[in-house]
């Protein structure tokens, strides 16, 4: 089998939302596909009304195919301090024409304020590895892991775009979705993530390549590109008026500043070009005077995060069959 589903950026490409159908008859939710986690959780009939602000809620009692996973519970906390928790049902889940009949659907009986405020986001689907799933007493496998053996190829691809809809595809590689060739690099999944190491980077079209291994995760659920502080400092040295502002929680610069492109090396002789335009995330003030950088430090995380600022510049192959990541220009 193969599948393809559209994924639509929210304002400033802060996150991408993807339609997912759960249960019988189908209940349609808009889900944040997150390759940096491994739980599929949704707003539900069990989420207190005071914590719901317009989100679509999955109601297992209205699905003839829902079965409660007795005794199973979950709770999860994300890098930004947001969190959610609840219990678990097994139900039919369909996305992009592929479906799995008994997917663990983690229903939220509690969500933090960040999720309540994220009014178009009805839940998250983690596509990292099941080893970091948070359901207890027995961990659950991800939608992709459940599908894997039935897919034409044991892989999925992400084609996120800047300010436009893109696609997640399952089981095949769309040759029309990228230019040139795909460079593959090994994935180390021992921490449960799509973790890989870039050999280095280049700042600006005429910059010199800097050999400096950067270990990080390919993460569709993180908005920005989070790299070691030495790399980030070197980049913003090239941006007039840029400074680290603790009050804003990162590097900020005048919105009219000229931003150099940033090249992330892949394998022996390939690199992904992030256009300067992608290196500005959003205004920090209502006048739109100063802007928050799309590149920030990975301080405190333990590894770098190749988030949407990077991923939307590439065609990305998450190849579980060969434990590797494929990257191509587009
Ligand atoms: C290591 C962290 C990366 C960001 N997260 C995520 N995309 N779910 C949380 C884990
Ligand atoms: C990885 C997740 C971090 C938390 N999120 C949020 N606050 N809207 C969603 C993505």
PDB file of N, CA, C and O in Angstrom, residues 80-116:
ATOM      1  N   UNK A  80       8.754  22.465  25.019  1.00  0.00           N
ATOM      2  CA  UNK A  80       8.357  23.853  25.343  1.00  0.00           C
ATOM      3  C   UNK A  80       7.604  23.925  26.669  1.00  0.00           C
ATOM      4  O   UNK A  80       7.002  24.941  26.980  1.00  0.00           O
ATOM      5  N   UNK A  81       7.576  22.765  27.395  1.00  0.00           N
ATOM      6  CA  UNK A  81       6.906  22.775  28.702  1.00  0.00           C
ATOM      7  C   UNK A  81       5.440  22.421  28.620  1.00  0.00           C
ATOM      8  O   UNK A  81       4.783  22.228  29.643  1.00  0.00           O
ATOM      9  N   UNK A  82       4.910  22.268  27.402  1.00  0.00           N
ATOM     10  CA  UNK A  82       3.497  21.887  27.287  1.00  0.00           C
ATOM     11  C   UNK A  82       3.361  20.411  27.650  1.00  0.00           C
ATOM     12  O   UNK A  82       4.335  19.653  27.605  1.00  0.00           O
ATOM     13  N   UNK A  83       2.133  19.976  27.965  1.00  0.00           N
ATOM     14  CA  UNK A  83       1.946  18.588  28.394  1.00  0.00           C
ATOM     15  C   UNK A  83       0.504  18.156  28.183  1.00  0.00           C
ATOM     16  O   UNK A  83      -0.396  18.992  27.983  1.00  0.00           O
ATOM     17  N   UNK A  84       0.284  16.830  28.241  1.00  0.00           N
ATOM     18  CA  UNK A  84      -1.064  16.271  28.163  1.00  0.00           C
ATOM     19  C   UNK A  84      -1.023  14.870  28.746  1.00  0.00           C
ATOM     20  O   UNK A  84       0.055  14.282  28.898  1.00  0.00           O
ATOM     21  N   UNK A  85      -2.200  14.327  29.079  1.00  0.00           N
ATOM     22  CA  UNK A  85      -2.273  12.986  29.669  1.00  0.00           C
ATOM     23  C   UNK A  85      -3.688  12.440  29.519  1.00  0.00           C
ATOM     24  O   UNK A  85      -4.630  13.196  29.245  1.00  0.00           O
ATOM     25  N   UNK A  86      -3.839  11.100  29.751  1.00  0.00           N
ATOM     26  CA  UNK A  86      -5.175  10.503  29.639  1.00  0.00           C
ATOM     27  C   UNK A  86      -5.146   8.997  29.589  1.00  0.00           C
ATOM     28  O   UNK A  86      -4.214   8.370  30.118  1.00  0.00           O
ATOM     29  N   UNK A  87      -6.165   8.405  28.933  1.00  0.00           N
ATOM     30  CA  UNK A  87      -6.174   6.946  28.781  1.00  0.00           C
ATOM     31  C   UNK A  87      -6.231   6.576  27.295  1.00  0.00           C
ATOM     32  O   UNK A  87      -6.011   7.458  26.446  1.00  0.00           O
ATOM     33  N   UNK A  88      -6.457   5.314  26.985  1.00  0.00           N
ATOM     34  CA  UNK A  88      -6.166   4.833  25.624  1.00  0.00           C
ATOM     35  C   UNK A  88      -7.303   3.984  25.047  1.00  0.00           C
ATOM     36  O   UNK A  88      -7.866   3.133  25.756  1.00  0.00           O
ATOM     37  N   UNK A  89      -7.629   4.210  23.785  1.00  0.00           N
ATOM     38  CA  UNK A  89      -8.545   3.356  23.034  1.00  0.00           C
ATOM     39  C   UNK A  89      -7.809   2.808  21.828  1.00  0.00           C
ATOM     40  O   UNK A  89      -6.845   3.402  21.361  1.00  0.00           O
ATOM     41  N   UNK A  90      -8.275   1.666  21.334  1.00  0.00           N
ATOM     42  CA  UNK A  90      -7.808   1.160  20.035  1.00  0.00           C
ATOM     43  C   UNK A  90      -8.932   1.436  19.053  1.00  0.00           C
ATOM     44  O   UNK A  90     -10.111   1.166  19.360  1.00  0.00           O
ATOM     45  N   UNK A  91      -8.624   2.016  17.917  1.00  0.00           N
ATOM     46  CA  UNK A  91      -9.648   2.284  16.920  1.00  0.00           C
ATOM     47  C   UNK A  91      -9.018   2.352  15.537  1.00  0.00           C
ATOM     48  O   UNK A  91      -7.786   2.381  15.383  1.00  0.00           O
ATOM     49  N   UNK A  92      -9.878   2.400  14.537  1.00  0.00           N
ATOM     50  CA  UNK A  92      -9.449   2.498  13.137  1.00  0.00           C
ATOM     51  C   UNK A  92      -8.929   3.927  12.911  1.00  0.00           C
ATOM     52  O   UNK A  92      -9.576   4.891  13.316  1.00  0.00           O
ATOM     53  N   UNK A  93      -7.751   4.022  12.280  1.00  0.00           N
ATOM     54  CA  UNK A  93      -7.197   5.347  11.951  1.00  0.00           C
ATOM     55  C   UNK A  93      -6.819   5.353  10.477  1.00  0.00           C
ATOM     56  O   UNK A  93      -6.176   4.421   9.986  1.00  0.00           O
ATOM     57  N   UNK A  94      -7.242   6.431   9.786  1.00  0.00           N
ATOM     58  CA  UNK A  94      -6.975   6.552   8.351  1.00  0.00           C
ATOM     59  C   UNK A  94      -6.283   7.883   8.098  1.00  0.00           C
ATOM     60  O   UNK A  94      -6.683   8.917   8.669  1.00  0.00           O
ATOM     61  N   UNK A  95      -5.235   7.862   7.294  1.00  0.00           N
ATOM     62  CA  UNK A  95      -4.556   9.119   6.934  1.00  0.00           C
ATOM     63  C   UNK A  95      -4.015   8.959   5.512  1.00  0.00           C
ATOM     64  O   UNK A  95      -3.302   8.000   5.219  1.00  0.00           O
ATOM     65  N   UNK A  96      -4.387   9.868   4.620  1.00  0.00           N
ATOM     66  CA  UNK A  96      -3.844   9.844   3.267  1.00  0.00           C
ATOM     67  C   UNK A  96      -4.120   8.550   2.531  1.00  0.00           C
ATOM     68  O   UNK A  96      -3.326   8.115   1.706  1.00  0.00           O
ATOM     69  N   UNK A  97      -5.236   7.892   2.849  1.00  0.00           N
ATOM     70  CA  UNK A  97      -5.615   6.690   2.112  1.00  0.00           C
ATOM     71  C   UNK A  97      -5.023   5.413   2.662  1.00  0.00           C
ATOM     72  O   UNK A  97      -5.332   4.319   2.181  1.00  0.00           O
ATOM     73  N   UNK A  98      -4.159   5.541   3.680  1.00  0.00           N
ATOM     74  CA  UNK A  98      -3.698   4.297   4.328  1.00  0.00           C
ATOM     75  C   UNK A  98      -4.409   4.185   5.678  1.00  0.00           C
ATOM     76  O   UNK A  98      -4.687   5.192   6.321  1.00  0.00           O
ATOM     77  N   UNK A  99      -4.712   2.947   6.102  1.00  0.00           N
ATOM     78  CA  UNK A  99      -5.386   2.829   7.396  1.00  0.00           C
ATOM     79  C   UNK A  99      -4.938   1.626   8.186  1.00  0.00           C
ATOM     80  O   UNK A  99      -4.419   0.652   7.618  1.00  0.00           O
ATOM     81  N   UNK A 100      -5.073   1.751   9.515  1.00  0.00           N
ATOM     82  CA  UNK A 100      -4.716   0.662  10.422  1.00  0.00           C
ATOM     83  C   UNK A 100      -5.905   0.445  11.348  1.00  0.00           C
ATOM     84  O   UNK A 100      -6.445   1.392  11.918  1.00  0.00           O
ATOM     85  N   UNK A 101      -6.305  -0.786  11.501  1.00  0.00           N
ATOM     86  CA  UNK A 101      -7.592  -1.072  12.157  1.00  0.00           C
ATOM     87  C   UNK A 101      -7.557  -0.973  13.677  1.00  0.00           C
ATOM     88  O   UNK A 101      -8.602  -0.730  14.292  1.00  0.00           O
ATOM     89  N   UNK A 102      -6.402  -1.169  14.301  1.00  0.00           N
ATOM     90  CA  UNK A 102      -6.404  -1.083  15.774  1.00  0.00           C
ATOM     91  C   UNK A 102      -5.227  -0.248  16.262  1.00  0.00           C
ATOM     92  O   UNK A 102      -4.327  -0.722  16.954  1.00  0.00           O
ATOM     93  N   UNK A 103      -5.280   1.000  15.903  1.00  0.00           N
ATOM     94  CA  UNK A 103      -4.270   1.994  16.299  1.00  0.00           C
ATOM     95  C   UNK A 103      -4.544   2.465  17.724  1.00  0.00           C
ATOM     96  O   UNK A 103      -5.695   2.719  18.066  1.00  0.00           O
ATOM     97  N   UNK A 104      -3.491   2.565  18.515  1.00  0.00           N
ATOM     98  CA  UNK A 104      -3.636   3.133  19.869  1.00  0.00           C
ATOM     99  C   UNK A 104      -3.899   4.629  19.733  1.00  0.00           C
ATOM    100  O   UNK A 104      -3.056   5.367  19.209  1.00  0.00           O
ATOM    101  N   UNK A 105      -5.076   5.047  20.170  1.00  0.00           N
ATOM    102  CA  UNK A 105      -5.452   6.453  20.156  1.00  0.00           C
ATOM    103  C   UNK A 105      -5.482   6.916  21.605  1.00  0.00           C
ATOM    104  O   UNK A 105      -6.291   6.422  22.403  1.00  0.00           O
ATOM    105  N   UNK A 106      -4.553   7.803  21.940  1.00  0.00           N
ATOM    106  CA  UNK A 106      -4.412   8.247  23.325  1.00  0.00           C
ATOM    107  C   UNK A 106      -5.339   9.455  23.529  1.00  0.00           C
ATOM    108  O   UNK A 106      -5.111  10.509  22.939  1.00  0.00           O
ATOM    109  N   UNK A 107      -6.401   9.247  24.281  1.00  0.00           N
ATOM    110  CA  UNK A 107      -7.384  10.323  24.458  1.00  0.00           C
ATOM    111  C   UNK A 107      -6.986  11.177  25.655  1.00  0.00           C
ATOM    112  O   UNK A 107      -6.599  10.654  26.711  1.00  0.00           O
ATOM    113  N   UNK A 108      -7.050  12.489  25.474  1.00  0.00           N
ATOM    114  CA  UNK A 108      -6.605  13.410  26.524  1.00  0.00           C
ATOM    115  C   UNK A 108      -7.716  13.663  27.529  1.00  0.00           C
ATOM    116  O   UNK A 108      -8.837  14.022  27.157  1.00  0.00           O
ATOM    117  N   UNK A 109      -7.386  13.424  28.804  1.00  0.00           N
ATOM    118  CA  UNK A 109      -8.312  13.841  29.870  1.00  0.00           C
ATOM    119  C   UNK A 109      -7.767  15.106  30.537  1.00  0.00           C
ATOM    120  O   UNK A 109      -8.377  15.632  31.470  1.00  0.00           O
ATOM    121  N   UNK A 110      -6.602  15.550  30.026  1.00  0.00           N
ATOM    122  CA  UNK A 110      -5.983  16.792  30.524  1.00  0.00           C
ATOM    123  C   UNK A 110      -5.012  17.289  29.455  1.00  0.00           C
ATOM    124  O   UNK A 110      -4.272  16.494  28.886  1.00  0.00           O
ATOM    125  N   UNK A 111      -5.050  18.601  29.172  1.00  0.00           N
ATOM    126  CA  UNK A 111      -4.060  19.227  28.279  1.00  0.00           C
ATOM    127  C   UNK A 111      -3.607  20.540  28.924  1.00  0.00           C
ATOM    128  O   UNK A 111      -4.378  21.185  29.637  1.00  0.00           O
ATOM    129  N   UNK A 112      -2.372  20.937  28.677  1.00  0.00           N
ATOM    130  CA  UNK A 112      -1.850  22.181  29.260  1.00  0.00           C
ATOM    131  C   UNK A 112      -2.351  23.375  28.452  1.00  0.00           C
ATOM    132  O   UNK A 112      -2.846  23.236  27.330  1.00  0.00           O
ATOM    133  N   UNK A 113      -2.153  24.556  29.009  1.00  0.00           N
ATOM    134  CA  UNK A 113      -2.676  25.804  28.427  1.00  0.00           C
ATOM    135  C   UNK A 113      -2.161  26.039  27.005  1.00  0.00           C
ATOM    136  O   UNK A 113      -2.898  26.563  26.157  1.00  0.00           O
ATOM    137  N   UNK A 114      -0.903  25.604  26.731  1.00  0.00           N
ATOM    138  CA  UNK A 114      -0.368  25.823  25.373  1.00  0.00           C
ATOM    139  C   UNK A 114      -1.219  25.109  24.332  1.00  0.00           C
ATOM    140  O   UNK A 114      -1.428  25.605  23.226  1.00  0.00           O
ATOM    141  N   UNK A 115      -1.688  23.903  24.676  1.00  0.00           N
ATOM    142  CA  UNK A 115      -2.498  23.152  23.709  1.00  0.00           C
ATOM    143  C   UNK A 115      -3.894  23.741  23.607  1.00  0.00           C
ATOM    144  O   UNK A 115      -4.437  23.846  22.506  1.00  0.00           O
ATOM    145  N   UNK A 116      -4.463  24.160  24.740  1.00  0.00           N
ATOM    146  CA  UNK A 116      -5.787  24.802  24.694  1.00  0.00           C
ATOM    147  C   UNK A 116      -5.738  26.029  23.778  1.00  0.00           C
ATOM    148  O   UNK A 116      -6.634  26.263  22.971  1.00  0.00           O
TER     149      UNK A 116
END
